[in-house]
mmCIF file of C-alpha atoms in Angstrom:
data_model
loop_
_atom_site.group_PDB
_atom_site.id
_atom_site.type_symbol
_atom_site.label_atom_id
_atom_site.label_comp_id
_atom_site.label_asym_id
_atom_site.label_seq_id
_atom_site.Cartn_x
_atom_site.Cartn_y
_atom_site.Cartn_z
ATOM 1 C CA MET A 1 75.448 176.375 91.203
ATOM 2 C CA ASP A 2 73.530 178.122 88.428
ATOM 3 C CA THR A 3 75.545 181.009 86.973
ATOM 4 C CA LYS A 4 73.102 181.879 84.184
ATOM 5 C CA ASN A 5 72.393 185.599 84.025
ATOM 6 C CA THR A 6 68.789 186.251 85.042
ATOM 7 C CA ASN A 7 68.560 189.695 83.434
ATOM 8 C CA ASN A 8 66.756 189.162 80.163
ATOM 9 C CA THR A 9 64.516 190.892 77.658
ATOM 10 C CA ASN A 10 62.085 188.831 75.593
ATOM 11 C CA GLY A 11 63.869 185.632 76.625
ATOM 12 C CA ILE A 12 67.336 186.811 75.542
ATOM 13 C CA GLU A 13 69.918 186.274 78.250
ATOM 14 C CA THR A 14 72.223 189.271 78.469
ATOM 15 C CA SER A 15 75.170 186.885 78.686
ATOM 16 C CA GLU A 16 74.335 185.866 75.093
ATOM 17 C CA LEU A 17 74.931 189.412 73.827
ATOM 18 C CA LEU A 18 78.388 190.234 72.482
ATOM 19 C CA THR A 19 80.035 193.608 71.989
ATOM 20 C CA PRO A 20 81.448 194.586 68.589
ATOM 21 C CA GLN A 21 84.933 194.129 70.065
ATOM 22 C CA GLU A 22 84.120 190.556 71.099
ATOM 23 C CA VAL A 23 82.655 189.708 67.681
ATOM 24 C CA ALA A 24 85.608 191.254 65.853
ATOM 25 C CA SER A 25 87.954 189.198 68.010
ATOM 26 C CA LEU A 26 85.997 185.970 67.389
ATOM 27 C CA LEU A 27 85.988 186.538 63.626
ATOM 28 C CA ALA A 28 89.533 187.959 63.491
ATOM 29 C CA ILE A 29 88.338 191.027 61.582
ATOM 30 C CA PRO A 30 88.685 194.757 62.264
ATOM 31 C CA ILE A 31 85.944 196.475 64.257
ATOM 32 C CA SER A 32 85.676 198.886 61.324
ATOM 33 C CA THR A 33 84.480 195.993 59.143
ATOM 34 C CA LEU A 34 81.611 195.324 61.556
ATOM 35 C CA ALA A 35 80.764 199.038 61.531
ATOM 36 C CA ARG A 36 80.687 199.029 57.720
ATOM 37 C CA TRP A 37 78.475 195.924 57.686
ATOM 38 C CA ARG A 38 76.058 197.656 60.088
ATOM 39 C CA GLN A 39 76.012 200.778 57.920
ATOM 40 C CA GLU A 40 75.298 198.643 54.844
ATOM 41 C CA GLN A 41 72.817 196.483 56.826
ATOM 42 C CA ARG A 42 74.473 193.243 55.783
ATOM 43 C CA GLU A 43 76.117 190.101 57.137
ATOM 44 C CA ILE A 44 75.264 189.790 60.878
ATOM 45 C CA ALA A 45 72.086 191.041 62.553
ATOM 46 C CA TYR A 46 72.663 193.357 65.494
ATOM 47 C CA ILE A 47 70.767 195.043 68.299
ATOM 48 C CA ARG A 48 71.057 198.759 69.020
ATOM 49 C CA PHE A 49 70.381 200.162 72.491
ATOM 50 C CA GLY A 50 70.792 203.902 71.955
ATOM 51 C CA LYS A 51 74.485 204.316 71.175
ATOM 52 C CA TYR A 52 75.331 200.741 72.181
ATOM 53 C CA VAL A 53 75.498 197.858 69.703
ATOM 54 C CA ARG A 54 75.306 194.188 70.633
ATOM 55 C CA TYR A 55 75.234 190.941 68.669
ATOM 56 C CA ARG A 56 73.387 187.787 69.675
ATOM 57 C CA ARG A 57 75.791 184.890 70.065
ATOM 58 C CA GLU A 58 73.463 182.645 68.027
ATOM 59 C CA ASP A 59 73.585 185.100 65.082
ATOM 60 C CA VAL A 60 77.383 185.145 65.182
ATOM 61 C CA ASN A 61 77.485 181.341 65.380
ATOM 62 C CA SER A 62 75.068 181.112 62.423
ATOM 63 C CA TYR A 63 77.261 183.484 60.422
ATOM 64 C CA ILE A 64 80.294 181.286 61.117
ATOM 65 C CA THR A 65 78.372 178.123 60.162
ATOM 66 C CA ASP A 66 76.986 179.708 56.981
ATOM 67 C CA HIS A 67 80.477 180.751 55.880
ATOM 68 C CA THR A 68 82.202 177.462 56.658
ATOM 69 C CA VAL A 69 83.668 175.801 53.576
ATOM 70 C CA GLU A 70 83.829 172.035 53.879
ATOM 71 C CA PRO A 71 86.830 170.256 52.362
ATOM 72 C CA ARG A 72 86.386 168.096 49.301
ATOM 73 C CA GLU A 73 86.630 164.379 49.778
#
């Protein structure tokens, strides 16, 4: 059974969009930090639909990958 969300815009599945609360939880940071980053236009790209803000899962995953520090051998 295919459970993929069929509502999309420009090929972006709505199930791939995360709320600020979800991103803050994933990154273990305060929501206020995400709000500050948006105000300063830095760190993670976001999408604004009127008063609503969403993050693409792939952008959040890229942010995590880009900030991963590998251990020394």
